[in-house]
């Protein structure tokens, strides 16, 4: 990885990954692309407007900057995809196949994230194995399974160096997520700081995997730098740091804000999605094949999230 093009560079992962890659590889060597501009956010290095459903546009930008790597992040998350399934198919699958074609035609290394959403109701729920049943019941899950297979196909058929992880819910104080099922685990920190209370749309006792963004960014870079001869599962490594339900976040927050109140108003659509996903996934293959390790547990993450969100809103804890 010497010159990297990032799609979805202003999204939940992209906005932090792009900055981190620029710190490591140099600002001019990371080309951020997104379908929109946000004032002040794309000025730290090269940035181009790119619609990933336009394969020629993506190819032209990749060729012009002579990149050697694509990190393809542009996608709709699970709840949004459930509201607009055909749009999700067009963006999530159309964008992915375009990005893979660009990688094939220019011989680029390739990263794209899969998700815990690639699992479904028939998947074993606890310590979900790396290789298991994947019959998801959401459009997002269908996209993610198809995407994992497509990335494997481009590796086996065209020898493109495709790599990827199955991310759990990602938690960060920088860019807000939009349209995900795990978003409650971000909102809860914002609401704790603003109102010392949160009404959860996910029910008490519903466990899902989560991870603090710094661990997610380190995982991407570590996987992309890993010795390819050690990678058996190239495209869809289970990785997780935390398995938690809403009450676990509330308890961790109460160590700093003892009066924090958690109530529930369950959203049936996102609850049903959450119930179709694992309670916890097994990251052993990622640990064995490229040394994946998460540094943040729920308490360490909670301390930092509350500090950072307080600073963001200028609130004294
Ligand atoms: N965070 C994502 C979502 O909730 C899961 O990959 O859609």
mmCIF file of C-alpha atoms and ligand atoms in Angstrom:
data_model
loop_
_atom_site.group_PDB
_atom_site.id
_atom_site.type_symbol
_atom_site.label_atom_id
_atom_site.label_comp_id
_atom_site.label_asym_id
_atom_site.label_seq_id
_atom_site.Cartn_x
_atom_site.Cartn_y
_atom_site.Cartn_z
ATOM 1 C CA UNK A 1 0.000 0.000 0.000
ATOM 2 C CA UNK A 2 1.706 3.167 -1.211
ATOM 3 C CA UNK A 3 -1.053 5.104 -2.936
ATOM 4 C CA UNK A 4 -4.592 4.447 -1.783
ATOM 5 C CA UNK A 5 -8.020 5.448 -3.104
ATOM 6 C CA UNK A 6 -10.817 5.430 -0.510
ATOM 7 C CA UNK A 7 -14.489 5.383 -1.572
ATOM 8 C CA UNK A 8 -17.060 6.593 0.955
ATOM 9 C CA UNK A 9 -14.284 8.730 2.444
ATOM 10 C CA UNK A 10 -16.720 11.008 4.279
ATOM 11 C CA UNK A 11 -18.721 8.150 5.798
ATOM 12 C CA UNK A 12 -18.620 6.552 9.232
ATOM 13 C CA UNK A 13 -15.406 4.580 8.680
ATOM 14 C CA UNK A 14 -13.994 6.620 5.803
ATOM 15 C CA UNK A 15 -13.712 9.938 7.565
ATOM 16 C CA UNK A 16 -11.393 8.467 10.204
ATOM 17 C CA UNK A 17 -9.636 5.915 8.025
ATOM 18 C CA UNK A 18 -8.688 8.551 5.434
ATOM 19 C CA UNK A 19 -7.016 10.739 8.084
ATOM 20 C CA UNK A 20 -5.202 7.791 9.622
ATOM 21 C CA UNK A 21 -3.941 6.558 6.243
ATOM 22 C CA UNK A 22 -2.726 10.093 5.479
ATOM 23 C CA UNK A 23 -0.748 10.151 8.741
ATOM 24 C CA UNK A 24 0.910 6.831 7.871
ATOM 25 C CA UNK A 25 1.348 6.975 4.085
ATOM 26 C CA UNK A 26 1.453 10.765 3.493
ATOM 27 C CA UNK A 27 -1.409 13.139 2.639
ATOM 28 C CA UNK A 28 -0.806 13.153 -1.109
ATOM 29 C CA UNK A 29 -0.823 9.351 -1.219
ATOM 30 C CA UNK A 30 -4.410 8.973 -0.023
ATOM 31 C CA UNK A 31 -7.182 10.020 -2.416
ATOM 32 C CA UNK A 32 -10.498 10.498 -0.647
ATOM 33 C CA UNK A 33 -13.618 10.089 -2.792
ATOM 34 C CA UNK A 34 -17.277 10.420 -1.921
ATOM 35 C CA UNK A 35 -20.566 11.199 -3.619
ATOM 36 C CA UNK A 36 -20.818 14.454 -1.602
ATOM 37 C CA UNK A 37 -18.645 17.176 -0.161
ATOM 38 C CA UNK A 38 -18.725 18.394 3.425
ATOM 39 C CA UNK A 39 -17.084 21.791 3.970
ATOM 40 C CA UNK A 40 -13.829 21.517 5.875
ATOM 41 C CA UNK A 41 -13.598 17.724 5.726
ATOM 42 C CA UNK A 42 -11.899 17.061 2.426
ATOM 43 C CA UNK A 43 -9.194 19.703 2.526
ATOM 44 C CA UNK A 44 -6.424 17.656 4.192
ATOM 45 C CA UNK A 45 -5.455 15.890 0.960
ATOM 46 C CA UNK A 46 -6.603 14.992 -2.567
ATOM 47 C CA UNK A 47 -10.373 14.592 -2.803
ATOM 48 C CA UNK A 48 -12.629 13.766 -5.776
ATOM 49 C CA UNK A 49 -16.381 13.498 -6.148
ATOM 50 C CA UNK A 50 -17.088 9.917 -7.260
ATOM 51 C CA UNK A 51 -20.358 8.014 -7.600
ATOM 52 C CA UNK A 52 -19.339 4.361 -7.194
ATOM 53 C CA UNK A 53 -22.222 3.214 -9.366
ATOM 54 C CA UNK A 54 -20.378 4.916 -12.259
ATOM 55 C CA UNK A 55 -17.555 2.448 -12.982
ATOM 56 C CA UNK A 56 -15.897 4.634 -15.605
ATOM 57 C CA UNK A 57 -15.683 7.603 -13.255
ATOM 58 C CA UNK A 58 -14.072 5.404 -10.580
ATOM 59 C CA UNK A 59 -11.653 3.890 -13.113
ATOM 60 C CA UNK A 60 -10.618 7.326 -14.455
ATOM 61 C CA UNK A 61 -9.829 8.695 -10.985
ATOM 62 C CA UNK A 62 -7.906 5.556 -9.937
ATOM 63 C CA UNK A 63 -5.888 5.666 -13.161
ATOM 64 C CA UNK A 64 -5.231 9.413 -13.005
ATOM 65 C CA UNK A 65 -3.786 9.180 -9.482
ATOM 66 C CA UNK A 66 -1.909 5.938 -10.253
ATOM 67 C CA UNK A 67 -3.122 4.291 -7.062
ATOM 68 C CA UNK A 68 -2.042 0.774 -6.070
ATOM 69 C CA UNK A 69 -4.853 0.097 -3.577
ATOM 70 C CA UNK A 70 -8.625 0.647 -3.315
ATOM 71 C CA UNK A 71 -10.408 0.692 0.021
ATOM 72 C CA UNK A 72 -14.040 0.454 -0.965
ATOM 73 C CA UNK A 73 -16.272 1.701 1.862
ATOM 74 C CA UNK A 74 -19.214 3.342 0.052
ATOM 75 C CA UNK A 75 -22.391 1.451 1.036
ATOM 76 C CA UNK A 76 -25.790 1.732 2.711
ATOM 77 C CA UNK A 77 -26.085 0.269 6.233
ATOM 78 C CA UNK A 78 -28.642 -2.307 7.347
ATOM 79 C CA UNK A 79 -31.731 -0.338 8.410
ATOM 80 C CA UNK A 80 -31.478 2.117 5.501
ATOM 81 C CA UNK A 81 -31.020 -0.819 3.108
ATOM 82 C CA UNK A 82 -34.184 -2.412 4.510
ATOM 83 C CA UNK A 83 -36.118 0.797 3.739
ATOM 84 C CA UNK A 84 -34.723 1.044 0.196
ATOM 85 C CA UNK A 85 -33.757 -2.523 -0.848
ATOM 86 C CA UNK A 86 -33.367 -1.892 -4.576
ATOM 87 C CA UNK A 87 -31.283 1.247 -3.998
ATOM 88 C CA UNK A 88 -29.165 -0.787 -1.554
ATOM 89 C CA UNK A 89 -28.634 -3.501 -4.147
ATOM 90 C CA UNK A 90 -27.608 -0.927 -6.771
ATOM 91 C CA UNK A 91 -25.158 0.890 -4.489
ATOM 92 C CA UNK A 92 -23.823 -1.998 -2.405
ATOM 93 C CA UNK A 93 -23.466 -4.534 -5.216
ATOM 94 C CA UNK A 94 -23.092 -2.204 -8.207
ATOM 95 C CA UNK A 95 -20.443 -0.148 -6.385
ATOM 96 C CA UNK A 96 -18.588 -3.258 -5.257
ATOM 97 C CA UNK A 97 -18.412 -4.910 -8.661
ATOM 98 C CA UNK A 98 -17.274 -1.602 -10.203
ATOM 99 C CA UNK A 99 -14.528 -1.222 -7.597
ATOM 100 C CA UNK A 100 -13.429 -4.841 -8.127
ATOM 101 C CA UNK A 101 -13.334 -4.315 -11.903
ATOM 102 C CA UNK A 102 -11.119 -1.241 -11.433
ATOM 103 C CA UNK A 103 -8.834 -3.348 -9.220
ATOM 104 C CA UNK A 104 -8.724 -6.058 -11.861
ATOM 105 C CA UNK A 105 -8.037 -3.675 -14.742
ATOM 106 C CA UNK A 106 -5.333 -1.719 -12.894
ATOM 107 C CA UNK A 107 -4.060 -4.645 -10.755
ATOM 108 C CA UNK A 108 -4.753 -3.001 -7.380
ATOM 109 C CA UNK A 109 -4.836 -4.395 -3.858
ATOM 110 C CA UNK A 110 -8.418 -4.297 -2.587
ATOM 111 C CA UNK A 111 -10.201 -3.955 0.768
ATOM 112 C CA UNK A 112 -13.918 -3.888 1.509
ATOM 113 C CA UNK A 113 -15.729 -4.534 4.783
ATOM 114 C CA UNK A 114 -18.289 -7.261 5.310
ATOM 115 C CA UNK A 115 -20.334 -7.297 8.523
ATOM 116 C CA UNK A 116 -21.994 -9.307 11.274
ATOM 117 C CA UNK A 117 -25.008 -8.625 9.020
ATOM 118 C CA UNK A 118 -23.728 -11.403 6.753
ATOM 119 C CA UNK A 119 -25.128 -13.877 9.313
ATOM 120 C CA UNK A 120 -28.769 -14.808 9.776
ATOM 121 C CA UNK A 121 -31.247 -16.579 12.036
ATOM 122 C CA UNK A 122 -29.890 -20.070 11.283
ATOM 123 C CA UNK A 123 -26.284 -19.093 12.137
ATOM 124 C CA UNK A 124 -25.042 -20.338 15.548
ATOM 125 C CA UNK A 125 -25.564 -17.316 17.819
ATOM 126 C CA UNK A 126 -22.742 -17.569 20.352
ATOM 127 C CA UNK A 127 -19.067 -17.487 19.425
ATOM 128 C CA UNK A 128 -20.216 -17.710 15.796
ATOM 129 C CA UNK A 129 -17.498 -19.621 13.906
ATOM 130 C CA UNK A 130 -15.544 -18.149 11.007
ATOM 131 C CA UNK A 131 -17.056 -20.677 8.583
ATOM 132 C CA UNK A 132 -20.733 -21.342 9.227
ATOM 133 C CA UNK A 133 -24.296 -20.996 7.874
ATOM 134 C CA UNK A 134 -24.919 -17.639 6.198
ATOM 135 C CA UNK A 135 -28.569 -17.252 5.240
ATOM 136 C CA UNK A 136 -29.263 -13.591 6.198
ATOM 137 C CA UNK A 137 -32.822 -12.255 5.992
ATOM 138 C CA UNK A 138 -31.991 -8.599 5.235
ATOM 139 C CA UNK A 139 -31.038 -6.936 1.941
ATOM 140 C CA UNK A 140 -27.861 -5.673 3.652
ATOM 141 C CA UNK A 141 -26.982 -9.235 4.660
ATOM 142 C CA UNK A 142 -27.680 -10.547 1.166
ATOM 143 C CA UNK A 143 -25.346 -7.823 -0.187
ATOM 144 C CA UNK A 144 -22.646 -8.693 2.340
ATOM 145 C CA UNK A 145 -22.673 -12.456 1.671
ATOM 146 C CA UNK A 146 -22.704 -11.867 -2.084
ATOM 147 C CA UNK A 147 -19.879 -9.344 -1.599
ATOM 148 C CA UNK A 148 -17.751 -11.828 0.371
ATOM 149 C CA UNK A 149 -18.204 -14.404 -2.392
ATOM 150 C CA UNK A 150 -17.510 -11.875 -5.133
ATOM 151 C CA UNK A 151 -14.251 -10.782 -3.478
ATOM 152 C CA UNK A 152 -13.204 -14.454 -3.140
ATOM 153 C CA UNK A 153 -14.081 -14.920 -6.816
ATOM 154 C CA UNK A 154 -11.897 -12.005 -7.959
ATOM 155 C CA UNK A 155 -9.027 -13.454 -5.927
ATOM 156 C CA UNK A 156 -9.337 -17.014 -7.253
ATOM 157 C CA UNK A 157 -10.338 -16.142 -10.822
ATOM 158 C CA UNK A 158 -8.230 -13.017 -11.482
ATOM 159 C CA UNK A 159 -5.600 -13.207 -8.718
ATOM 160 C CA UNK A 160 -6.606 -9.803 -7.317
ATOM 161 C CA UNK A 161 -5.302 -9.306 -3.780
ATOM 162 C CA UNK A 162 -8.713 -8.862 -2.141
ATOM 163 C CA UNK A 163 -8.972 -8.699 1.664
ATOM 164 C CA UNK A 164 -11.744 -7.946 4.149
ATOM 165 C CA UNK A 165 -13.217 -8.285 7.622
ATOM 166 C CA UNK A 166 -16.702 -8.777 9.039
ATOM 167 C CA UNK A 167 -17.074 -5.665 11.167
ATOM 168 C CA UNK A 168 -19.292 -5.597 14.210
ATOM 169 C CA UNK A 169 -21.113 -2.359 15.191
ATOM 170 C CA UNK A 170 -18.524 0.424 15.150
ATOM 171 C CA UNK A 171 -18.498 3.077 17.858
ATOM 172 C CA UNK A 172 -16.921 6.483 17.393
ATOM 173 C CA UNK A 173 -17.260 10.129 18.432
ATOM 174 C CA UNK A 174 -16.174 11.483 15.016
ATOM 175 C CA UNK A 175 -18.628 10.851 12.158
ATOM 176 C CA UNK A 176 -22.089 9.710 13.201
ATOM 177 C CA UNK A 177 -23.276 6.453 11.634
ATOM 178 C CA UNK A 178 -26.464 6.614 9.590
ATOM 179 C CA UNK A 179 -29.075 3.955 9.038
ATOM 180 C CA UNK A 180 -27.431 1.093 10.936
ATOM 181 C CA UNK A 181 -28.926 -1.306 13.479
ATOM 182 C CA UNK A 182 -26.009 -1.011 15.905
ATOM 183 C CA UNK A 183 -26.169 2.829 15.887
ATOM 184 C CA UNK A 184 -27.840 2.854 19.325
ATOM 185 C CA UNK A 185 -24.446 2.070 20.830
ATOM 186 C CA UNK A 186 -23.160 5.406 19.484
ATOM 187 C CA UNK A 187 -26.296 7.452 20.222
ATOM 188 C CA UNK A 188 -26.302 6.292 23.846
ATOM 189 C CA UNK A 189 -23.050 8.197 24.526
ATOM 190 C CA UNK A 190 -24.254 11.399 22.862
ATOM 191 C CA UNK A 191 -27.530 11.284 24.792
ATOM 192 C CA UNK A 192 -25.710 10.455 28.044
ATOM 193 C CA UNK A 193 -23.675 13.644 27.702
ATOM 194 C CA UNK A 194 -26.544 15.815 26.478
ATOM 195 C CA UNK A 195 -29.450 14.538 28.598
ATOM 196 C CA UNK A 196 -28.088 11.939 31.035
ATOM 197 C CA UNK A 197 -30.723 9.598 29.601
ATOM 198 C CA UNK A 198 -31.322 7.452 26.515
ATOM 199 C CA UNK A 199 -34.355 5.725 25.019
ATOM 200 C CA UNK A 200 -33.095 2.588 23.240
ATOM 201 C CA UNK A 201 -34.738 1.275 20.069
ATOM 202 C CA UNK A 202 -33.048 -2.102 20.716
ATOM 203 C CA UNK A 203 -34.575 -4.231 23.491
ATOM 204 C CA UNK A 204 -32.947 -5.100 26.799
ATOM 205 C CA UNK A 205 -31.021 -8.373 26.511
ATOM 206 C CA UNK A 206 -30.326 -8.157 22.749
ATOM 207 C CA UNK A 207 -26.611 -8.847 22.370
ATOM 208 C CA UNK A 208 -24.570 -7.775 19.346
ATOM 209 C CA UNK A 209 -20.846 -7.454 18.657
ATOM 210 C CA UNK A 210 -19.279 -4.000 18.883
ATOM 211 C CA UNK A 211 -15.864 -2.390 18.425
ATOM 212 C CA UNK A 212 -14.306 1.010 19.115
ATOM 213 C CA UNK A 213 -13.214 2.742 15.913
ATOM 214 C CA UNK A 214 -9.442 2.884 16.688
ATOM 215 C CA UNK A 215 -9.421 -0.929 16.883
ATOM 216 C CA UNK A 216 -11.316 -1.128 13.572
ATOM 217 C CA UNK A 217 -8.850 1.173 11.793
ATOM 218 C CA UNK A 218 -5.850 -0.731 13.154
ATOM 219 C CA UNK A 219 -7.439 -3.989 11.995
ATOM 220 C CA UNK A 220 -7.850 -2.723 8.420
ATOM 221 C CA UNK A 221 -4.242 -1.575 8.191
ATOM 222 C CA UNK A 222 -2.866 -4.709 9.838
ATOM 223 C CA UNK A 223 -4.814 -6.982 7.485
ATOM 224 C CA UNK A 224 -3.724 -5.023 4.409
ATOM 225 C CA UNK A 225 -0.076 -5.204 5.515
ATOM 226 C CA UNK A 226 -0.270 -8.908 6.440
ATOM 227 C CA UNK A 227 1.819 -11.574 4.723
ATOM 228 C CA UNK A 228 -0.549 -12.914 2.019
ATOM 229 C CA UNK A 229 0.808 -16.447 2.338
ATOM 230 C CA UNK A 230 -0.725 -16.651 5.834
ATOM 231 C CA UNK A 231 -4.235 -15.602 4.732
ATOM 232 C CA UNK A 232 -6.564 -18.544 4.343
ATOM 233 C CA UNK A 233 -9.806 -16.584 4.704
ATOM 234 C CA UNK A 234 -8.839 -13.432 2.769
ATOM 235 C CA UNK A 235 -12.211 -11.683 2.563
ATOM 236 C CA UNK A 236 -14.408 -12.057 5.531
ATOM 237 C CA UNK A 237 -12.516 -12.404 8.785
ATOM 238 C CA UNK A 238 -14.741 -12.340 11.867
ATOM 239 C CA UNK A 239 -13.437 -9.620 14.179
ATOM 240 C CA UNK A 240 -14.983 -8.405 17.405
ATOM 241 C CA UNK A 241 -13.990 -6.670 20.623
ATOM 242 C CA UNK A 242 -17.166 -6.460 22.706
ATOM 243 C CA UNK A 243 -20.394 -8.458 22.897
ATOM 244 C CA UNK A 244 -22.982 -6.229 24.586
ATOM 245 C CA UNK A 245 -26.666 -5.386 25.045
ATOM 246 C CA UNK A 246 -28.090 -1.937 25.893
ATOM 247 C CA UNK A 247 -27.957 -2.483 29.667
ATOM 248 C CA UNK A 248 -24.207 -3.215 29.478
ATOM 249 C CA UNK A 249 -23.573 0.213 27.937
ATOM 250 C CA UNK A 250 -25.779 1.833 30.604
ATOM 251 C CA UNK A 251 -23.829 0.109 33.384
ATOM 252 C CA UNK A 252 -20.502 1.181 31.903
ATOM 253 C CA UNK A 253 -21.788 4.792 31.553
ATOM 254 C CA UNK A 254 -23.064 4.818 35.161
ATOM 255 C CA UNK A 255 -19.475 4.309 36.388
ATOM 256 C CA UNK A 256 -18.996 7.940 35.261
ATOM 257 C CA UNK A 257 -22.578 9.293 35.316
ATOM 258 C CA UNK A 258 -24.265 7.449 38.207
ATOM 259 C CA UNK A 259 -27.746 8.919 37.497
ATOM 260 C CA UNK A 260 -27.819 7.920 33.820
ATOM 261 C CA UNK A 261 -31.258 6.600 32.863
ATOM 262 C CA UNK A 262 -31.933 3.991 30.182
ATOM 263 C CA UNK A 263 -35.461 3.382 28.896
ATOM 264 C CA UNK A 264 -36.787 1.458 25.911
ATOM 265 C CA UNK A 265 -38.992 2.176 22.899
ATOM 266 C CA UNK A 266 -38.267 -0.740 20.619
ATOM 267 C CA UNK A 267 -38.263 -0.234 16.848
ATOM 268 C CA UNK A 268 -39.639 -3.509 15.412
ATOM 269 C CA UNK A 269 -37.648 -3.286 12.158
ATOM 270 C CA UNK A 270 -34.224 -2.795 13.750
ATOM 271 C CA UNK A 271 -35.066 -5.188 16.595
ATOM 272 C CA UNK A 272 -35.868 -7.929 14.095
ATOM 273 C CA UNK A 273 -32.592 -7.281 12.267
ATOM 274 C CA UNK A 274 -30.651 -7.366 15.552
ATOM 275 C CA UNK A 275 -32.280 -10.648 16.569
ATOM 276 C CA UNK A 276 -31.210 -12.246 13.289
ATOM 277 C CA UNK A 277 -27.528 -11.437 14.009
ATOM 278 C CA UNK A 278 -25.107 -13.254 16.346
ATOM 279 C CA UNK A 279 -24.723 -12.474 20.048
ATOM 280 C CA UNK A 280 -20.945 -12.817 19.736
ATOM 281 C CA UNK A 281 -18.568 -13.908 16.988
ATOM 282 C CA UNK A 282 -15.312 -15.845 17.206
ATOM 283 C CA UNK A 283 -12.276 -13.866 15.944
ATOM 284 C CA UNK A 284 -9.785 -16.764 16.214
ATOM 285 C CA UNK A 285 -9.058 -17.036 12.466
ATOM 286 C CA UNK A 286 -8.179 -13.319 12.288
ATOM 287 C CA UNK A 287 -5.958 -13.669 15.362
ATOM 288 C CA UNK A 288 -4.169 -16.729 13.930
ATOM 289 C CA UNK A 289 -3.791 -15.613 10.328
ATOM 290 C CA UNK A 290 -2.772 -11.959 10.774
ATOM 291 C CA UNK A 291 -2.533 -11.228 14.487
ATOM 292 C CA UNK A 292 -5.839 -9.389 15.028
ATOM 293 C CA UNK A 293 -6.191 -8.037 18.557
ATOM 294 C CA UNK A 294 -8.550 -5.386 20.000
ATOM 295 C CA UNK A 295 -7.258 -2.998 22.660
ATOM 296 C CA UNK A 296 -10.568 -1.541 23.891
ATOM 297 C CA UNK A 297 -13.106 -3.317 26.101
ATOM 298 C CA UNK A 298 -16.435 -1.668 26.976
ATOM 299 C CA UNK A 299 -15.073 0.173 30.038
ATOM 300 C CA UNK A 300 -12.014 1.643 28.361
ATOM 301 C CA UNK A 301 -14.095 2.634 25.329
ATOM 302 C CA UNK A 302 -16.838 4.176 27.487
ATOM 303 C CA UNK A 303 -14.379 6.345 29.436
ATOM 304 C CA UNK A 304 -12.897 7.693 26.221
ATOM 305 C CA UNK A 305 -16.244 8.128 24.416
ATOM 306 C CA UNK A 306 -17.686 10.152 27.329
ATOM 307 C CA UNK A 307 -14.580 12.354 27.464
ATOM 308 C CA UNK A 308 -14.493 12.948 23.712
ATOM 309 C CA UNK A 309 -18.239 13.555 23.313
ATOM 310 C CA UNK A 310 -18.142 15.986 26.286
ATOM 311 C CA UNK A 311 -15.322 17.897 24.629
ATOM 312 C CA UNK A 312 -17.218 17.924 21.347
ATOM 313 C CA UNK A 313 -20.254 19.537 22.966
ATOM 314 C CA UNK A 314 -18.245 21.557 25.485
ATOM 315 C CA UNK A 315 -19.989 19.860 28.428
ATOM 316 C CA UNK A 316 -18.209 19.430 31.788
ATOM 317 C CA UNK A 317 -18.658 15.872 33.138
HETATM 318 N N1 LIG B 1 -23.201 -1.379 11.886
HETATM 319 C C1 LIG B 1 -23.841 -2.051 10.794
HETATM 320 C C2 LIG B 1 -25.302 -1.858 10.822
HETATM 321 O O1 LIG B 1 -25.847 -1.767 11.892
HETATM 322 C C3 LIG B 1 -23.543 -3.517 10.827
HETATM 323 O O2 LIG B 1 -22.532 -3.803 9.973
HETATM 324 O O3 LIG B 1 -25.908 -1.845 9.810
#
